mmCIF file of C-alpha atoms in Angstrom:
data_model
loop_
_atom_site.group_PDB
_atom_site.id
_atom_site.type_symbol
_atom_site.label_atom_id
_atom_site.label_comp_id
_atom_site.label_asym_id
_atom_site.label_seq_id
_atom_site.Cartn_x
_atom_site.Cartn_y
_atom_site.Cartn_z
ATOM 1 C CA MET J 1 0.000 0.000 0.000
ATOM 2 C CA ARG J 2 1.325 3.435 -0.956
ATOM 3 C CA ILE J 3 -0.122 6.805 0.058
ATOM 4 C CA ARG J 4 0.683 9.826 -2.059
ATOM 5 C CA ARG J 5 -0.625 13.311 -2.815
ATOM 6 C CA LEU J 6 -2.172 13.940 -6.214
ATOM 7 C CA ALA J 7 -1.269 16.639 -8.683
ATOM 8 C CA ALA J 8 -4.300 18.494 -10.039
ATOM 9 C CA GLU J 9 -4.632 16.766 -13.433
ATOM 10 C CA GLU J 10 -4.277 13.312 -11.879
ATOM 11 C CA ARG J 11 -7.675 13.674 -10.240
ATOM 12 C CA LEU J 12 -9.364 13.081 -13.608
ATOM 13 C CA THR J 13 -8.368 9.416 -13.716
ATOM 14 C CA THR J 14 -7.862 8.600 -10.028
ATOM 15 C CA SER J 15 -9.871 10.268 -7.250
ATOM 16 C CA PHE J 16 -12.757 11.687 -9.338
ATOM 17 C CA PRO J 17 -13.881 8.310 -10.773
ATOM 18 C CA LEU J 18 -13.588 6.647 -7.362
ATOM 19 C CA GLN J 19 -15.623 9.410 -5.677
ATOM 20 C CA ALA J 20 -18.189 9.312 -8.484
ATOM 21 C CA TYR J 21 -18.707 5.589 -7.896
ATOM 22 C CA ALA J 22 -19.249 6.257 -4.184
ATOM 23 C CA PHE J 23 -21.577 9.251 -4.454
ATOM 24 C CA GLU J 24 -23.222 9.331 -7.909
ATOM 25 C CA THR J 25 -25.401 7.262 -10.212
ATOM 26 C CA SER J 26 -23.418 4.261 -11.390
ATOM 27 C CA PRO J 27 -22.215 3.159 -13.849
ATOM 28 C CA PRO J 28 -21.660 6.661 -15.236
ATOM 29 C CA ALA J 29 -22.398 7.908 -18.720
ATOM 30 C CA ALA J 30 -19.526 7.573 -21.177
ATOM 31 C CA THR J 31 -19.117 11.357 -21.178
ATOM 32 C CA ARG J 32 -18.723 11.609 -17.411
ATOM 33 C CA THR J 33 -14.933 11.327 -17.372
ATOM 34 C CA GLU J 34 -14.579 14.340 -19.631
ATOM 35 C CA GLU J 35 -17.107 16.246 -17.507
ATOM 36 C CA PHE J 36 -14.751 15.836 -14.557
ATOM 37 C CA ARG J 37 -12.390 18.288 -16.259
ATOM 38 C CA ALA J 38 -14.805 21.135 -15.564
ATOM 39 C CA TYR J 39 -14.408 20.467 -11.822
ATOM 40 C CA LEU J 40 -10.630 20.865 -11.776
ATOM 41 C CA PRO J 41 -10.498 24.650 -11.169
ATOM 42 C CA TYR J 42 -12.818 24.301 -8.157
ATOM 43 C CA ASN J 43 -10.520 21.677 -6.614
ATOM 44 C CA ALA J 44 -7.273 23.462 -7.420
ATOM 45 C CA GLY J 45 -6.282 24.232 -3.829
ATOM 46 C CA ASN J 46 -7.543 21.006 -2.272
ATOM 47 C CA ARG J 47 -5.171 18.485 -0.783
ATOM 48 C CA THR J 48 -6.056 15.054 -2.182
ATOM 49 C CA LEU J 49 -4.403 11.860 -0.987
ATOM 50 C CA ILE J 50 -4.859 8.411 -2.475
ATOM 51 C CA VAL J 51 -3.934 4.849 -1.642
ATOM 52 C CA GLU J 52 -2.361 2.911 -4.507
ATOM 53 C CA GLU J 53 -1.942 -0.845 -4.712
ATOM 54 C CA ASP J 54 -0.063 -2.213 -7.716
ATOM 55 C CA GLY J 55 -0.654 1.084 -9.518
ATOM 56 C CA VAL J 56 -4.423 1.034 -8.912
ATOM 57 C CA THR J 57 -6.139 3.757 -6.847
ATOM 58 C CA THR J 58 -8.058 1.983 -4.088
ATOM 59 C CA ALA J 59 -9.003 4.883 -1.760
ATOM 60 C CA ALA J 60 -9.066 8.674 -1.789
ATOM 61 C CA VAL J 61 -9.715 11.603 0.533
ATOM 62 C CA SER J 62 -9.542 15.382 0.108
ATOM 63 C CA ALA J 63 -9.317 18.411 2.372
ATOM 64 C CA VAL J 64 -10.691 21.806 1.368
ATOM 65 C CA PRO J 65 -8.811 24.684 3.079
ATOM 66 C CA MET J 66 -11.699 26.612 4.603
ATOM 67 C CA ARG J 67 -12.361 29.064 7.443
ATOM 68 C CA GLN J 68 -14.793 28.633 10.323
ATOM 69 C CA ASN J 69 -16.052 30.751 13.220
ATOM 70 C CA LEU J 70 -15.552 29.130 16.623
ATOM 71 C CA ARG J 71 -17.250 31.247 19.281
ATOM 72 C CA GLY J 72 -16.247 34.463 17.537
ATOM 73 C CA ALA J 73 -12.763 33.537 16.345
ATOM 74 C CA VAL J 74 -12.333 32.861 12.606
ATOM 75 C CA LEU J 75 -9.846 30.003 12.236
ATOM 76 C CA PRO J 76 -8.437 27.852 9.415
ATOM 77 C CA MET J 77 -10.584 24.734 9.047
ATOM 78 C CA ALA J 78 -9.964 21.584 6.991
ATOM 79 C CA GLY J 79 -13.171 20.497 5.271
ATOM 80 C CA VAL J 80 -12.781 16.749 4.701
ATOM 81 C CA ALA J 81 -14.607 15.505 1.603
ATOM 82 C CA GLY J 82 -14.575 12.866 -1.109
ATOM 83 C CA VAL J 83 -13.801 9.958 1.230
ATOM 84 C CA ALA J 84 -14.139 6.924 -1.034
ATOM 85 C CA THR J 85 -12.787 3.363 -1.273
ATOM 86 C CA HIS J 86 -12.838 0.893 -4.141
ATOM 87 C CA PRO J 87 -15.520 -1.731 -3.376
ATOM 88 C CA LEU J 88 -12.928 -4.551 -3.453
ATOM 89 C CA ALA J 89 -10.684 -2.693 -0.998
ATOM 90 C CA ARG J 90 -13.199 -1.681 1.675
ATOM 91 C CA ARG J 91 -12.795 -2.530 5.371
ATOM 92 C CA ARG J 92 -9.034 -2.849 5.080
ATOM 93 C CA GLY J 93 -8.059 0.303 6.965
ATOM 94 C CA HIS J 94 -7.337 2.481 3.937
ATOM 95 C CA VAL J 95 -9.573 5.381 5.028
ATOM 96 C CA ARG J 96 -8.097 5.344 8.531
ATOM 97 C CA ALA J 97 -4.571 5.545 7.132
ATOM 98 C CA LEU J 98 -5.534 8.346 4.732
ATOM 99 C CA LEU J 99 -7.286 10.405 7.408
ATOM 100 C CA ASP J 100 -4.365 10.087 9.797
ATOM 101 C CA ARG J 101 -2.003 11.382 7.125
ATOM 102 C CA LEU J 102 -4.369 14.068 5.827
ATOM 103 C CA LEU J 103 -5.172 15.552 9.232
ATOM 104 C CA ASP J 104 -1.502 15.406 10.237
ATOM 105 C CA GLU J 105 -0.645 17.517 7.207
ATOM 106 C CA MET J 106 -3.534 19.962 7.590
ATOM 107 C CA ARG J 107 -2.779 20.455 11.283
ATOM 108 C CA ASP J 108 0.896 21.056 10.528
ATOM 109 C CA GLU J 109 -0.187 23.768 8.057
ATOM 110 C CA GLY J 110 -2.154 25.589 10.762
ATOM 111 C CA HIS J 111 -5.680 24.226 10.445
ATOM 112 C CA ALA J 112 -6.932 24.215 14.029
ATOM 113 C CA LEU J 113 -10.400 22.876 13.139
ATOM 114 C CA THR J 114 -11.860 20.281 10.804
ATOM 115 C CA ALA J 115 -15.385 19.396 9.706
ATOM 116 C CA LEU J 116 -17.057 16.864 7.418
ATOM 117 C CA TYR J 117 -20.304 15.172 6.423
ATOM 118 C CA PRO J 118 -19.860 11.528 7.495
ATOM 119 C CA PHE J 119 -20.753 8.311 5.714
ATOM 120 C CA ARG J 120 -21.131 6.857 9.224
ATOM 121 C CA ALA J 121 -21.023 9.110 12.295
ATOM 122 C CA SER J 122 -19.728 6.419 14.667
ATOM 123 C CA PHE J 123 -16.707 5.868 12.419
ATOM 124 C CA TYR J 124 -15.693 9.521 12.648
ATOM 125 C CA GLU J 125 -16.455 9.777 16.357
ATOM 126 C CA ARG J 126 -13.471 7.460 16.820
ATOM 127 C CA PHE J 127 -11.432 10.169 15.059
ATOM 128 C CA GLY J 128 -12.596 12.727 17.626
ATOM 129 C CA TYR J 129 -15.418 14.269 15.589
ATOM 130 C CA VAL J 130 -18.725 15.218 17.206
ATOM 131 C CA GLY J 131 -22.095 15.897 15.583
ATOM 132 C CA LEU J 132 -23.307 19.405 14.747
ATOM 133 C CA PRO J 133 -26.932 20.411 14.106
ATOM 134 C CA ARG J 134 -28.280 19.687 10.670
ATOM 135 C CA ARG J 135 -29.992 22.539 8.836
ATOM 136 C CA ARG J 136 -33.810 22.438 8.771
ATOM 137 C CA THR J 137 -36.020 22.407 5.672
ATOM 138 C CA ALA J 138 -39.279 24.342 5.929
ATOM 139 C CA VAL J 139 -42.007 23.805 3.332
ATOM 140 C CA PHE J 140 -45.126 25.979 3.095
ATOM 141 C CA ALA J 141 -47.566 27.449 0.605
ATOM 142 C CA PRO J 142 -46.874 30.966 -0.705
ATOM 143 C CA ALA J 143 -50.505 31.889 -0.006
ATOM 144 C CA ASP J 144 -49.789 31.624 3.724
ATOM 145 C CA LEU J 145 -47.293 34.468 3.401
ATOM 146 C CA ALA J 146 -50.050 36.870 2.257
ATOM 147 C CA PRO J 147 -50.066 38.948 5.483
ATOM 148 C CA LEU J 148 -46.520 40.025 4.700
ATOM 149 C CA LEU J 149 -47.698 41.740 1.514
ATOM 150 C CA ARG J 150 -49.384 44.346 3.722
ATOM 151 C CA ALA J 151 -46.311 44.904 5.884
ATOM 152 C CA ASP J 152 -44.379 48.158 5.524
ATOM 153 C CA LEU J 153 -40.782 46.994 5.849
ATOM 154 C CA PRO J 154 -37.615 49.093 5.940
ATOM 155 C CA GLY J 155 -35.158 48.939 3.062
ATOM 156 C CA GLU J 156 -35.555 47.199 -0.280
ATOM 157 C CA VAL J 157 -34.860 43.900 -1.996
ATOM 158 C CA VAL J 158 -32.540 43.400 -4.953
ATOM 159 C CA TRP J 159 -33.278 40.565 -7.410
ATOM 160 C CA GLU J 160 -30.668 39.318 -9.883
ATOM 161 C CA ARG J 161 -28.923 36.230 -11.220
ATOM 162 C CA VAL J 162 -26.335 34.961 -8.776
ATOM 163 C CA GLY J 163 -23.652 35.333 -11.447
ATOM 164 C CA ALA J 164 -24.285 39.079 -11.549
ATOM 165 C CA GLY J 165 -24.666 39.482 -7.792
ATOM 166 C CA TYR J 166 -21.929 37.081 -6.709
ATOM 167 C CA ASP J 167 -19.681 39.758 -5.181
ATOM 168 C CA ARG J 168 -22.571 41.025 -3.065
ATOM 169 C CA TRP J 169 -23.366 37.444 -1.961
ATOM 170 C CA ARG J 170 -19.750 36.617 -1.170
ATOM 171 C CA ALA J 171 -19.266 39.785 0.870
ATOM 172 C CA TYR J 172 -22.376 39.048 2.908
ATOM 173 C CA THR J 173 -21.346 35.456 3.668
ATOM 174 C CA GLU J 174 -17.925 36.758 4.709
ATOM 175 C CA ARG J 175 -19.672 39.001 7.217
ATOM 176 C CA CYS J 176 -21.755 36.062 8.465
ATOM 177 C CA LEU J 177 -18.477 34.184 8.924
ATOM 178 C CA ARG J 178 -17.190 36.898 11.249
ATOM 179 C CA GLU J 179 -20.402 37.118 13.248
ATOM 180 C CA ARG J 180 -21.942 33.628 13.496
ATOM 181 C CA HIS J 181 -20.651 30.711 15.569
ATOM 182 C CA GLY J 182 -19.928 27.607 13.511
ATOM 183 C CA PHE J 183 -20.302 29.374 10.167
ATOM 184 C CA ALA J 184 -17.831 28.174 7.523
ATOM 185 C CA VAL J 185 -17.080 29.359 4.001
ATOM 186 C CA PHE J 186 -15.224 27.923 1.025
ATOM 187 C CA PRO J 187 -11.944 29.348 -0.260
ATOM 188 C CA ASP J 188 -12.288 31.622 -3.277
ATOM 189 C CA PHE J 189 -11.304 28.945 -5.806
ATOM 190 C CA ARG J 190 -14.222 26.762 -4.669
ATOM 191 C CA ALA J 191 -16.767 29.494 -3.908
ATOM 192 C CA VAL J 192 -16.700 30.947 -7.438
ATOM 193 C CA GLY J 193 -18.360 27.776 -8.719
ATOM 194 C CA LEU J 194 -21.683 29.322 -7.635
ATOM 195 C CA ARG J 195 -20.970 32.336 -9.837
ATOM 196 C CA ASP J 196 -19.783 30.292 -12.789
ATOM 197 C CA ARG J 197 -22.721 27.858 -12.774
ATOM 198 C CA ASP J 198 -25.099 30.830 -12.528
ATOM 199 C CA ASP J 199 -28.031 28.473 -11.938
ATOM 200 C CA ARG J 200 -29.677 30.383 -9.087
ATOM 201 C CA TRP J 201 -31.490 33.641 -8.531
ATOM 202 C CA LEU J 202 -30.069 35.833 -5.780
ATOM 203 C CA LEU J 203 -32.363 37.867 -3.558
ATOM 204 C CA THR J 204 -30.824 40.336 -1.108
ATOM 205 C CA ALA J 205 -32.375 42.595 1.498
ATOM 206 C CA VAL J 206 -30.662 45.982 1.586
ATOM 207 C CA ARG J 207 -31.053 48.666 4.244
ATOM 208 C CA ASP J 208 -29.189 51.977 4.333
ATOM 209 C CA GLY J 209 -26.914 50.678 1.596
ATOM 210 C CA ALA J 210 -25.892 47.553 3.512
ATOM 211 C CA THR J 211 -26.911 43.953 2.812
ATOM 212 C CA VAL J 212 -28.853 42.595 5.787
ATOM 213 C CA GLY J 213 -30.228 39.366 4.323
ATOM 214 C CA ALA J 214 -29.764 37.073 1.341
ATOM 215 C CA VAL J 215 -30.979 33.834 -0.186
ATOM 216 C CA THR J 216 -30.331 31.991 -3.442
ATOM 217 C CA TYR J 217 -33.107 30.006 -5.076
ATOM 218 C CA ARG J 218 -34.462 28.349 -8.214
ATOM 219 C CA ILE J 219 -37.957 27.390 -9.427
ATOM 220 C CA ASP J 220 -38.281 23.810 -10.626
ATOM 221 C CA ASP J 221 -41.402 24.370 -12.793
ATOM 222 C CA HIS J 222 -44.611 26.325 -13.145
ATOM 223 C CA GLY J 223 -46.973 25.060 -10.478
ATOM 224 C CA GLY J 224 -44.040 23.371 -8.764
ATOM 225 C CA THR J 225 -41.647 24.384 -6.008
ATOM 226 C CA LEU J 226 -39.596 27.475 -5.335
ATOM 227 C CA VAL J 227 -36.495 25.809 -3.919
ATOM 228 C CA ALA J 228 -34.544 28.222 -1.723
ATOM 229 C CA ASP J 229 -31.121 27.503 -0.298
ATOM 230 C CA ASP J 230 -30.013 28.784 3.126
ATOM 231 C CA LEU J 231 -32.003 31.845 4.177
ATOM 232 C CA LEU J 232 -29.611 34.289 5.849
ATOM 233 C CA ALA J 233 -30.960 37.316 7.677
ATOM 234 C CA ASP J 234 -29.635 39.759 10.242
ATOM 235 C CA ASP J 235 -32.990 40.331 11.912
ATOM 236 C CA PRO J 236 -36.762 39.738 11.555
ATOM 237 C CA TYR J 237 -37.155 42.729 9.224
ATOM 238 C CA ALA J 238 -34.622 41.332 6.770
ATOM 239 C CA ARG J 239 -36.177 37.869 6.940
ATOM 240 C CA ALA J 240 -39.662 39.311 6.385
ATOM 241 C CA SER J 241 -38.426 41.258 3.345
ATOM 242 C CA LEU J 242 -37.167 38.062 1.718
ATOM 243 C CA LEU J 243 -40.371 36.164 2.533
ATOM 244 C CA GLN J 244 -42.490 39.060 1.284
ATOM 245 C CA PHE J 245 -40.832 38.651 -2.120
ATOM 246 C CA PHE J 246 -41.593 34.918 -2.063
ATOM 247 C CA ALA J 247 -45.255 35.705 -1.264
ATOM 248 C CA ARG J 248 -45.561 37.316 -4.695
ATOM 249 C CA HIS J 249 -45.204 33.862 -6.299
ATOM 250 C CA VAL J 250 -48.621 32.690 -5.101
ATOM 251 C CA ASP J 251 -49.918 32.217 -8.661
ATOM 252 C CA GLN J 252 -46.679 30.700 -9.939
ATOM 253 C CA VAL J 253 -45.644 27.921 -7.546
ATOM 254 C CA GLU J 254 -47.534 25.531 -5.293
ATOM 255 C CA ARG J 255 -45.026 25.451 -2.491
ATOM 256 C CA ILE J 256 -41.847 27.037 -1.165
ATOM 257 C CA SER J 257 -39.002 25.035 0.325
ATOM 258 C CA VAL J 258 -36.292 26.883 2.243
ATOM 259 C CA GLU J 259 -33.230 25.785 4.217
ATOM 260 C CA LEU J 260 -32.827 27.193 7.735
ATOM 261 C CA PRO J 261 -30.377 27.017 10.633
ATOM 262 C CA ALA J 262 -31.362 24.870 13.605
ATOM 263 C CA ASP J 263 -32.285 27.851 15.795
ATOM 264 C CA GLU J 264 -34.841 29.251 13.322
ATOM 265 C CA LEU J 265 -38.529 28.687 14.238
ATOM 266 C CA PRO J 266 -40.701 29.173 11.136
ATOM 267 C CA GLU J 267 -43.828 28.058 13.004
ATOM 268 C CA LEU J 268 -43.628 31.411 14.805
ATOM 269 C CA TRP J 269 -43.192 33.599 11.726
ATOM 270 C CA LEU J 270 -46.907 34.157 11.059
ATOM 271 C CA THR J 271 -50.161 33.265 12.771
ATOM 272 C CA ASP J 272 -51.714 31.009 10.127
ATOM 273 C CA LEU J 273 -48.580 29.646 8.487
ATOM 274 C CA ALA J 274 -49.024 25.933 7.859
ATOM 275 C CA VAL J 275 -45.447 24.701 7.671
ATOM 276 C CA HIS J 276 -43.669 21.380 7.635
ATOM 277 C CA VAL J 277 -40.251 21.601 9.280
ATOM 278 C CA GLU J 278 -37.853 18.696 8.964
ATOM 279 C CA ALA J 279 -34.248 17.885 9.776
ATOM 280 C CA ARG J 280 -33.764 14.504 8.198
ATOM 281 C CA VAL J 281 -30.680 12.509 9.159
ATOM 282 C CA SER J 282 -30.190 9.163 7.463
ATOM 283 C CA ARG J 283 -27.387 6.786 6.575
ATOM 284 C CA PRO J 284 -26.378 6.811 3.828
ATOM 285 C CA GLY J 285 -27.473 9.917 1.987
ATOM 286 C CA SER J 286 -28.475 12.630 4.463
ATOM 287 C CA PRO J 287 -25.917 12.988 7.279
ATOM 288 C CA ALA J 288 -25.632 15.695 9.899
ATOM 289 C CA PRO J 289 -22.222 17.412 9.838
ATOM 290 C CA MET J 290 -19.460 16.705 12.330
ATOM 291 C CA ALA J 291 -16.474 18.734 13.513
ATOM 292 C CA ARG J 292 -13.551 18.607 15.905
ATOM 293 C CA LEU J 293 -10.611 20.579 17.237
ATOM 294 C CA LEU J 294 -7.266 19.659 15.690
ATOM 295 C CA SER J 295 -5.250 21.909 17.985
ATOM 296 C CA LEU J 296 -5.747 23.513 21.383
ATOM 297 C CA ASP J 297 -4.612 26.735 19.728
ATOM 298 C CA ALA J 298 -8.248 27.019 18.619
ATOM 299 C CA LEU J 299 -9.229 27.726 22.235
ATOM 300 C CA ALA J 300 -6.494 30.140 23.233
ATOM 301 C CA ASP J 301 -7.599 33.735 23.895
ATOM 302 C CA GLN J 302 -11.282 32.926 23.353
ATOM 303 C CA PRO J 303 -13.729 35.129 25.311
ATOM 304 C CA VAL J 304 -15.250 32.739 27.873
ATOM 305 C CA GLY J 305 -16.940 32.542 31.235
ATOM 306 C CA THR J 306 -14.834 32.732 34.396
ATOM 307 C CA GLY J 307 -14.330 29.022 35.013
ATOM 308 C CA ARG J 308 -11.182 27.053 35.820
ATOM 309 C CA VAL J 309 -10.805 23.344 35.154
ATOM 310 C CA VAL J 310 -8.070 20.821 34.451
ATOM 311 C CA VAL J 311 -8.732 18.538 31.485
ATOM 312 C CA GLU J 312 -6.882 15.330 30.782
ATOM 313 C CA LEU J 313 -7.171 14.535 27.072
ATOM 314 C CA VAL J 314 -6.980 10.855 26.223
ATOM 315 C CA GLY J 315 -7.086 8.468 23.282
ATOM 316 C CA ASP J 316 -6.350 10.904 20.463
ATOM 317 C CA ARG J 317 -3.625 11.364 17.889
ATOM 318 C CA TRP J 318 -3.790 15.189 17.821
ATOM 319 C CA LEU J 319 -4.973 16.293 21.270
ATOM 320 C CA GLY J 320 -3.389 14.888 24.397
ATOM 321 C CA GLY J 321 -1.891 15.674 27.762
ATOM 322 C CA THR J 322 -3.200 17.464 30.823
ATOM 323 C CA HIS J 323 -4.085 21.140 30.547
ATOM 324 C CA LEU J 324 -5.494 23.896 32.717
ATOM 325 C CA LEU J 325 -8.311 25.811 31.022
ATOM 326 C CA ASP J 326 -8.356 29.125 32.858
ATOM 327 C CA GLY J 327 -11.082 31.653 32.104
ATOM 328 C CA ALA J 328 -10.635 33.684 35.278
ATOM 329 C CA THR J 329 -9.968 36.889 33.326
ATOM 330 C CA GLY J 330 -12.784 36.312 30.812
ATOM 331 C CA THR J 331 -10.258 35.244 28.158
ATOM 332 C CA LEU J 332 -9.312 31.579 27.987
ATOM 333 C CA GLU J 333 -5.739 30.598 28.749
ATOM 334 C CA VAL J 334 -4.611 27.062 27.915
ATOM 335 C CA LEU J 335 -1.804 26.238 30.353
ATOM 336 C CA PRO J 336 0.076 23.100 31.409
ATOM 337 C CA GLY J 337 -1.869 21.046 33.916
ATOM 338 C CA ASP J 338 0.703 21.559 36.649
ATOM 339 C CA ALA J 339 0.036 25.320 36.513
ATOM 340 C CA ALA J 340 -3.167 24.753 38.493
ATOM 341 C CA ALA J 341 -2.710 26.136 41.996
ATOM 342 C CA GLY J 342 -4.945 24.938 44.806
ATOM 343 C CA SER J 343 -7.963 22.748 44.306
ATOM 344 C CA VAL J 344 -9.130 22.784 40.670
ATOM 345 C CA PRO J 345 -11.748 20.308 39.376
ATOM 346 C CA THR J 346 -10.513 17.785 36.822
ATOM 347 C CA ALA J 347 -12.291 16.182 33.869
ATOM 348 C CA ARG J 348 -11.042 13.355 31.656
ATOM 349 C CA LEU J 349 -12.120 13.969 28.060
ATOM 350 C CA THR J 350 -11.774 12.422 24.645
ATOM 351 C CA ALA J 351 -11.145 14.712 21.685
ATOM 352 C CA ALA J 352 -14.810 14.331 20.739
ATOM 353 C CA GLY J 353 -15.822 15.323 24.266
ATOM 354 C CA LEU J 354 -13.722 18.494 24.256
ATOM 355 C CA SER J 355 -14.864 19.312 20.718
ATOM 356 C CA ALA J 356 -18.502 18.933 21.784
ATOM 357 C CA LEU J 357 -17.971 21.474 24.561
ATOM 358 C CA ALA J 358 -15.997 23.900 22.403
ATOM 359 C CA TYR J 359 -18.622 23.850 19.634
ATOM 360 C CA GLY J 360 -21.382 24.161 22.250
ATOM 361 C CA VAL J 361 -23.401 21.136 21.109
ATOM 362 C CA LEU J 362 -23.333 19.081 24.342
ATOM 363 C CA ASP J 363 -23.618 19.864 28.035
ATOM 364 C CA PRO J 364 -20.801 18.400 30.180
ATOM 365 C CA ALA J 365 -23.286 15.905 31.629
ATOM 366 C CA GLU J 366 -24.194 14.787 28.093
ATOM 367 C CA VAL J 367 -20.495 14.318 27.342
ATOM 368 C CA ALA J 368 -20.341 11.852 30.229
ATOM 369 C CA VAL J 369 -23.593 10.112 29.261
ATOM 370 C CA ARG J 370 -22.351 9.674 25.693
ATOM 371 C CA GLY J 371 -19.126 8.062 26.912
ATOM 372 C CA LEU J 372 -16.982 10.922 25.619
ATOM 373 C CA GLY J 373 -15.367 11.614 28.975
ATOM 374 C CA GLU J 374 -15.512 11.420 32.732
ATOM 375 C CA VAL J 375 -16.889 14.678 34.099
ATOM 376 C CA PRO J 376 -17.407 15.010 37.871
ATOM 377 C CA VAL J 377 -20.088 17.425 39.060
ATOM 378 C CA ASP J 378 -17.611 20.119 40.119
ATOM 379 C CA ALA J 379 -15.764 19.943 36.791
ATOM 380 C CA ALA J 380 -19.058 20.072 34.891
ATOM 381 C CA ALA J 381 -19.977 23.337 36.621
ATOM 382 C CA GLU J 382 -16.673 24.930 35.568
ATOM 383 C CA LEU J 383 -16.939 23.637 31.999
ATOM 384 C CA ARG J 384 -20.438 25.127 31.690
ATOM 385 C CA ARG J 385 -19.044 28.529 32.641
ATOM 386 C CA ILE J 386 -16.223 28.263 30.114
ATOM 387 C CA PHE J 387 -18.243 26.690 27.281
ATOM 388 C CA PRO J 388 -21.942 27.690 27.507
ATOM 389 C CA ARG J 389 -24.255 25.928 25.066
ATOM 390 C CA GLU J 390 -24.391 27.609 21.667
ATOM 391 C CA LEU J 391 -25.820 26.231 18.428
ATOM 392 C CA PRO J 392 -23.288 26.248 15.584
ATOM 393 C CA TYR J 393 -24.440 26.717 11.987
ATOM 394 C CA LEU J 394 -21.961 25.213 9.537
ATOM 395 C CA PHE J 395 -23.636 26.666 6.386
ATOM 396 C CA ALA J 396 -21.084 25.328 3.867
ATOM 397 C CA ASP J 397 -22.218 22.041 2.319
ATOM 398 C CA PHE J 398 -19.417 19.851 1.033
#
């Protein structure tokens, strides 16, 4: 078995066909191999590793160099994607070997975080990943938005093809990255695919010259569905402006489908809105995302509550040792464990357990219940002060 990094053009005949077999209709059309060439520019900066056996590619994995907001700090994040194994080579440890090498390299290059959409969550939990909330899909009839047509809302909406409005869209998602916990965005070489495909409408809410909300969408057919991607809005006024525009499609489409973050409650938008809200997680096909810390540097200097706790990190390739997490000043210091003076509570955590607390998805008691650590009551109280619950919203879908 040999592991090596691919040059860009090599993807056409190695990783792309293997990933297509794993994630697309199969066998592919005869023209599919040539179609792969169009994807090359949008993978230019990825790091792709493969396993070769006797000159045959038997497994592949890629990392997209992204950025993610962790409790207010924007950090380099490795988006793991395209994990695929030849059907005759599965269950032989190839993916484990590739991930170890890939995350070693991404961590060495400064990526303090990593996220992915798993083929099996339990497999990646052993790599220290923990589940994040899956976006919700809300479906409703445009007629139920009628009350918004009478609302006098501040600002205006701008309607254009996403190719024309891409710079406006990109700038707004960059602002969301700075302001929203868990939010992640693609690097420029990948993000411009949205502009180049130009297969969406872009609707933005603008107030006092600034973009305060945005959503991309398409209409599948007359009398069909207006299919909206993630609805981003600064406040209820911006959200209402976008929905008011959708209400004008009452005689064009039967239903509207829109993607929403986990903390959005569409059942409270309007009094008589009949809405179906779903977060479907299935295996395979519809996974919830997962993420983890690759380095404790991700926690240093974070604004936190005034807790103090010693954590012993166990069973992980990238996070280990005993550390004092000190938030006494309101800014987290990560110190050697022996720096703790006096009586400081101690917790024993796996990488997944610490990642769950840092991303805000589990309470310390849930970490213990899930078997991701041993958290005594006194340590749990300190960890809650340092890492209060907070719902992350990954946004980027890869």
